[in-house]
Amino acid sequence: MYAQMVKSEAAQDDPEKLAAFQARIDAGEKIEPKDWMPAAYRKTLIRQIGQHAHSEIVGQLPEGNWITRAPTLERKAILLAKVQDEAGHGLYLYCAAETLGVSRDEMTEMLLDGRMKYSSIFNYPTLNWSDIGAVGWLVDGAAIINQVPLQRTSFGPYSRAMIRVCKEESFHARQGFDAIRKMAEGTPEQKKMAQDSVNRLWFPALMMFGPSDKESVHSEQSMAWKIKMNTNDELRQKFVDQTVPQIEFLGLDLPDPGIKWNEERGHYDYTDPDWSEFFDVIKGNGPCNVDRLAARNKAWDDGAWVRDGLMAHAQKKRAAKTAAE
Amino acid sequence: MKNEWPLWEIFIRGQHGMSHRHVGSLHAPDAEMAIKNARDVYTRRNEGLSIWVVEANHIAASSPSDKGPLYEPSESKVYRHPTFFDIPDEVGAM
């Protein structure tokens, strides 16, 4: 999802301490930054929360791309508010990760030089206005399904960040659905665009939940520690079950001929995404990987003089105040 | 990173006369910018009427290992709670 394929670490601490730690988690207690925690718990969480934060920030790029070209002033104001929220979500998450002993600038540098990842979904382009609707509806819809259970995660600061994020996220999904609904109910050309967006973004949205459980090797320890609350396939199924009726409501064709209600399972059957494409995108070969990282690097480099200037100003003011005292 | 902006802890007072409550943290070069950033990050949906910012390294906190000595003594003092005392129904509200 926003954190995909987070490599987990094997616990290598004193077994007695580990057991006591596990007992706290099993009892539903929250782990706070100053509490003892296994080194592997800390390391895995830094990776996961960091990747989640990076996804919020990089996720601004495909949508920011359309702010100046929104079809009405109202849609523009809404999209601007949505993209601003994503910056906020990134900040909440960076701060949660920082309580584990890594700084935001360190994490930013690891994103910029490719040591840390962000969600595969943001390496796909937004080609037209209809894609913006589809992203809000499908991508933020998928994000909500992942983030709602994470509100109960064992690490206090992460849990609190997720609670804030979830409060704001349903605005994102609804504004997207509203935008694509306008298209789906519009002229035949507009409806065709809406269909095209759903067709292109459906499988990349399914990939957000990460590889299928059969191949997901990092889950067990993270689930025991309540860093991960559900398996990838559980969440993906939930997304499919929730979204199929919405596609039907819009009067659009289902993007996958394999989608069929399975009475016995009580769920929709669906076709798995092409996992070789997923692994390729993760490796850096998606349609927009190079652009996204170049944009983040440029923003960081171009902003350096502002960060330094404000810091110099703050130091000067502090010095003047001390001198006056 | 040599020149990283310091971390600030943000406290917001909502409506209805509640006290300031910790909502999260952010980076800013100084207090003035911390308040401006807090307004953007933490009050986009009418969450507050007043903002306090404190540089994070100025906060002193109790340690988790002090949990016993700090909080256990109050566990045995049940008489500090009003429900400890039986008040006959006839006495009425108290």
PDB file of N, CA, C and O in Angstrom, chain A residues 54-79:
ATOM      1  N   HIS A  54       6.966   9.343   2.647  1.00  0.00           N
ATOM      2  CA  HIS A  54       7.452   9.677   1.308  1.00  0.00           C
ATOM      3  C   HIS A  54       6.322   9.567   0.283  1.00  0.00           C
ATOM      4  O   HIS A  54       6.226  10.373  -0.646  1.00  0.00           O
ATOM      5  N   SER A  55       5.465   8.561   0.464  1.00  0.00           N
ATOM      6  CA  SER A  55       4.363   8.364  -0.490  1.00  0.00           C
ATOM      7  C   SER A  55       3.409   9.554  -0.467  1.00  0.00           C
ATOM      8  O   SER A  55       2.907   9.980  -1.508  1.00  0.00           O
ATOM      9  N   GLU A  56       3.152  10.078   0.732  1.00  0.00           N
ATOM     10  CA  GLU A  56       2.274  11.252   0.820  1.00  0.00           C
ATOM     11  C   GLU A  56       2.878  12.427   0.063  1.00  0.00           C
ATOM     12  O   GLU A  56       2.182  13.159  -0.633  1.00  0.00           O
ATOM     13  N   ILE A  57       4.177  12.604   0.205  1.00  0.00           N
ATOM     14  CA  ILE A  57       4.838  13.756  -0.418  1.00  0.00           C
ATOM     15  C   ILE A  57       4.943  13.565  -1.927  1.00  0.00           C
ATOM     16  O   ILE A  57       4.556  14.444  -2.713  1.00  0.00           O
ATOM     17  N   VAL A  58       5.434  12.414  -2.373  1.00  0.00           N
ATOM     18  CA  VAL A  58       5.554  12.175  -3.814  1.00  0.00           C
ATOM     19  C   VAL A  58       4.155  12.135  -4.449  1.00  0.00           C
ATOM     20  O   VAL A  58       3.967  12.562  -5.589  1.00  0.00           O
ATOM     21  N   GLY A  59       3.166  11.676  -3.663  1.00  0.00           N
ATOM     22  CA  GLY A  59       1.787  11.614  -4.161  1.00  0.00           C
ATOM     23  C   GLY A  59       1.208  12.976  -4.510  1.00  0.00           C
ATOM     24  O   GLY A  59       0.188  13.066  -5.200  1.00  0.00           O
ATOM     25  N   GLN A  60       1.844  14.045  -4.049  1.00  0.00           N
ATOM     26  CA  GLN A  60       1.367  15.380  -4.432  1.00  0.00           C
ATOM     27  C   GLN A  60       1.666  15.688  -5.892  1.00  0.00           C
ATOM     28  O   GLN A  60       1.019  16.534  -6.499  1.00  0.00           O
ATOM     29  N   LEU A  61       2.675  15.000  -6.451  1.00  0.00           N
ATOM     30  CA  LEU A  61       3.128  15.378  -7.800  1.00  0.00           C
ATOM     31  C   LEU A  61       2.085  15.079  -8.893  1.00  0.00           C
ATOM     32  O   LEU A  61       1.779  15.964  -9.682  1.00  0.00           O
ATOM     33  N   PRO A  62       1.551  13.829  -8.962  1.00  0.00           N
ATOM     34  CA  PRO A  62       0.584  13.569 -10.034  1.00  0.00           C
ATOM     35  C   PRO A  62      -0.661  14.445  -9.934  1.00  0.00           C
ATOM     36  O   PRO A  62      -1.267  14.764 -10.961  1.00  0.00           O
ATOM     37  N   GLU A  63      -1.037  14.865  -8.744  1.00  0.00           N
ATOM     38  CA  GLU A  63      -2.233  15.699  -8.610  1.00  0.00           C
ATOM     39  C   GLU A  63      -1.920  17.176  -8.758  1.00  0.00           C
ATOM     40  O   GLU A  63      -2.676  17.920  -9.380  1.00  0.00           O
ATOM     41  N   GLY A  64      -0.777  17.584  -8.204  1.00  0.00           N
ATOM     42  CA  GLY A  64      -0.363  18.977  -8.322  1.00  0.00           C
ATOM     43  C   GLY A  64      -0.268  19.378  -9.794  1.00  0.00           C
ATOM     44  O   GLY A  64      -0.551  20.528 -10.174  1.00  0.00           O
ATOM     45  N   ASN A  65       0.081  18.400 -10.595  1.00  0.00           N
ATOM     46  CA  ASN A  65       0.156  18.538 -12.041  1.00  0.00           C
ATOM     47  C   ASN A  65      -1.103  19.140 -12.671  1.00  0.00           C
ATOM     48  O   ASN A  65      -1.055  19.763 -13.720  1.00  0.00           O
ATOM     49  N   TRP A  66      -2.262  18.960 -12.019  1.00  0.00           N
ATOM     50  CA  TRP A  66      -3.527  19.406 -12.615  1.00  0.00           C
ATOM     51  C   TRP A  66      -4.165  20.585 -11.904  1.00  0.00           C
ATOM     52  O   TRP A  66      -5.247  21.029 -12.296  1.00  0.00           O
ATOM     53  N   ILE A  67      -3.524  21.135 -10.880  1.00  0.00           N
ATOM     54  CA  ILE A  67      -4.142  22.253 -10.149  1.00  0.00           C
ATOM     55  C   ILE A  67      -4.416  23.430 -11.081  1.00  0.00           C
ATOM     56  O   ILE A  67      -5.508  23.980 -11.098  1.00  0.00           O
ATOM     57  N   THR A  68      -3.435  23.772 -11.897  1.00  0.00           N
ATOM     58  CA  THR A  68      -3.621  24.956 -12.754  1.00  0.00           C
ATOM     59  C   THR A  68      -4.579  24.679 -13.913  1.00  0.00           C
ATOM     60  O   THR A  68      -4.987  25.600 -14.597  1.00  0.00           O
ATOM     61  N   ARG A  69      -4.896  23.416 -14.135  1.00  0.00           N
ATOM     62  CA  ARG A  69      -5.753  23.097 -15.282  1.00  0.00           C
ATOM     63  C   ARG A  69      -7.097  22.510 -14.866  1.00  0.00           C
ATOM     64  O   ARG A  69      -7.794  21.900 -15.666  1.00  0.00           O
ATOM     65  N   ALA A  70      -7.445  22.683 -13.584  1.00  0.00           N
ATOM     66  CA  ALA A  70      -8.746  22.183 -13.120  1.00  0.00           C
ATOM     67  C   ALA A  70      -9.854  22.867 -13.918  1.00  0.00           C
ATOM     68  O   ALA A  70      -9.716  24.031 -14.297  1.00  0.00           O
ATOM     69  N   PRO A  71     -10.957  22.164 -14.177  1.00  0.00           N
ATOM     70  CA  PRO A  71     -11.980  22.704 -15.081  1.00  0.00           C
ATOM     71  C   PRO A  71     -12.771  23.879 -14.513  1.00  0.00           C
ATOM     72  O   PRO A  71     -13.298  24.685 -15.275  1.00  0.00           O
ATOM     73  N   THR A  72     -12.898  24.004 -13.189  1.00  0.00           N
ATOM     74  CA  THR A  72     -13.607  25.155 -12.619  1.00  0.00           C
ATOM     75  C   THR A  72     -12.824  25.662 -11.411  1.00  0.00           C
ATOM     76  O   THR A  72     -11.959  24.957 -10.878  1.00  0.00           O
ATOM     77  N   LEU A  73     -13.176  26.880 -10.979  1.00  0.00           N
ATOM     78  CA  LEU A  73     -12.500  27.451  -9.815  1.00  0.00           C
ATOM     79  C   LEU A  73     -12.770  26.603  -8.579  1.00  0.00           C
ATOM     80  O   LEU A  73     -11.887  26.397  -7.741  1.00  0.00           O
ATOM     81  N   GLU A  74     -14.006  26.082  -8.491  1.00  0.00           N
ATOM     82  CA  GLU A  74     -14.346  25.251  -7.325  1.00  0.00           C
ATOM     83  C   GLU A  74     -13.494  23.986  -7.283  1.00  0.00           C
ATOM     84  O   GLU A  74     -12.923  23.631  -6.256  1.00  0.00           O
ATOM     85  N   ARG A  75     -13.385  23.303  -8.434  1.00  0.00           N
ATOM     86  CA  ARG A  75     -12.574  22.081  -8.486  1.00  0.00           C
ATOM     87  C   ARG A  75     -11.105  22.393  -8.166  1.00  0.00           C
ATOM     88  O   ARG A  75     -10.399  21.602  -7.547  1.00  0.00           O
ATOM     89  N   LYS A  76     -10.672  23.562  -8.609  1.00  0.00           N
ATOM     90  CA  LYS A  76      -9.285  23.961  -8.353  1.00  0.00           C
ATOM     91  C   LYS A  76      -9.042  24.155  -6.859  1.00  0.00           C
ATOM     92  O   LYS A  76      -8.042  23.677  -6.309  1.00  0.00           O
ATOM     93  N   ALA A  77      -9.999  24.842  -6.209  1.00  0.00           N
ATOM     94  CA  ALA A  77      -9.854  25.083  -4.766  1.00  0.00           C
ATOM     95  C   ALA A  77      -9.864  23.753  -4.007  1.00  0.00           C
ATOM     96  O   ALA A  77      -9.092  23.551  -3.067  1.00  0.00           O
ATOM     97  N   ILE A  78     -10.733  22.839  -4.432  1.00  0.00           N
ATOM     98  CA  ILE A  78     -10.831  21.532  -3.768  1.00  0.00           C
ATOM     99  C   ILE A  78      -9.532  20.748  -3.942  1.00  0.00           C
ATOM    100  O   ILE A  78      -8.995  20.189  -2.981  1.00  0.00           O
ATOM    101  N   LEU A  79      -9.028  20.740  -5.177  1.00  0.00           N
ATOM    102  CA  LEU A  79      -7.807  19.960  -5.437  1.00  0.00           C
ATOM    103  C   LEU A  79      -6.618  20.544  -4.671  1.00  0.00           C
ATOM    104  O   LEU A  79      -5.789  19.816  -4.121  1.00  0.00           O
TER     105      LEU A  79
END
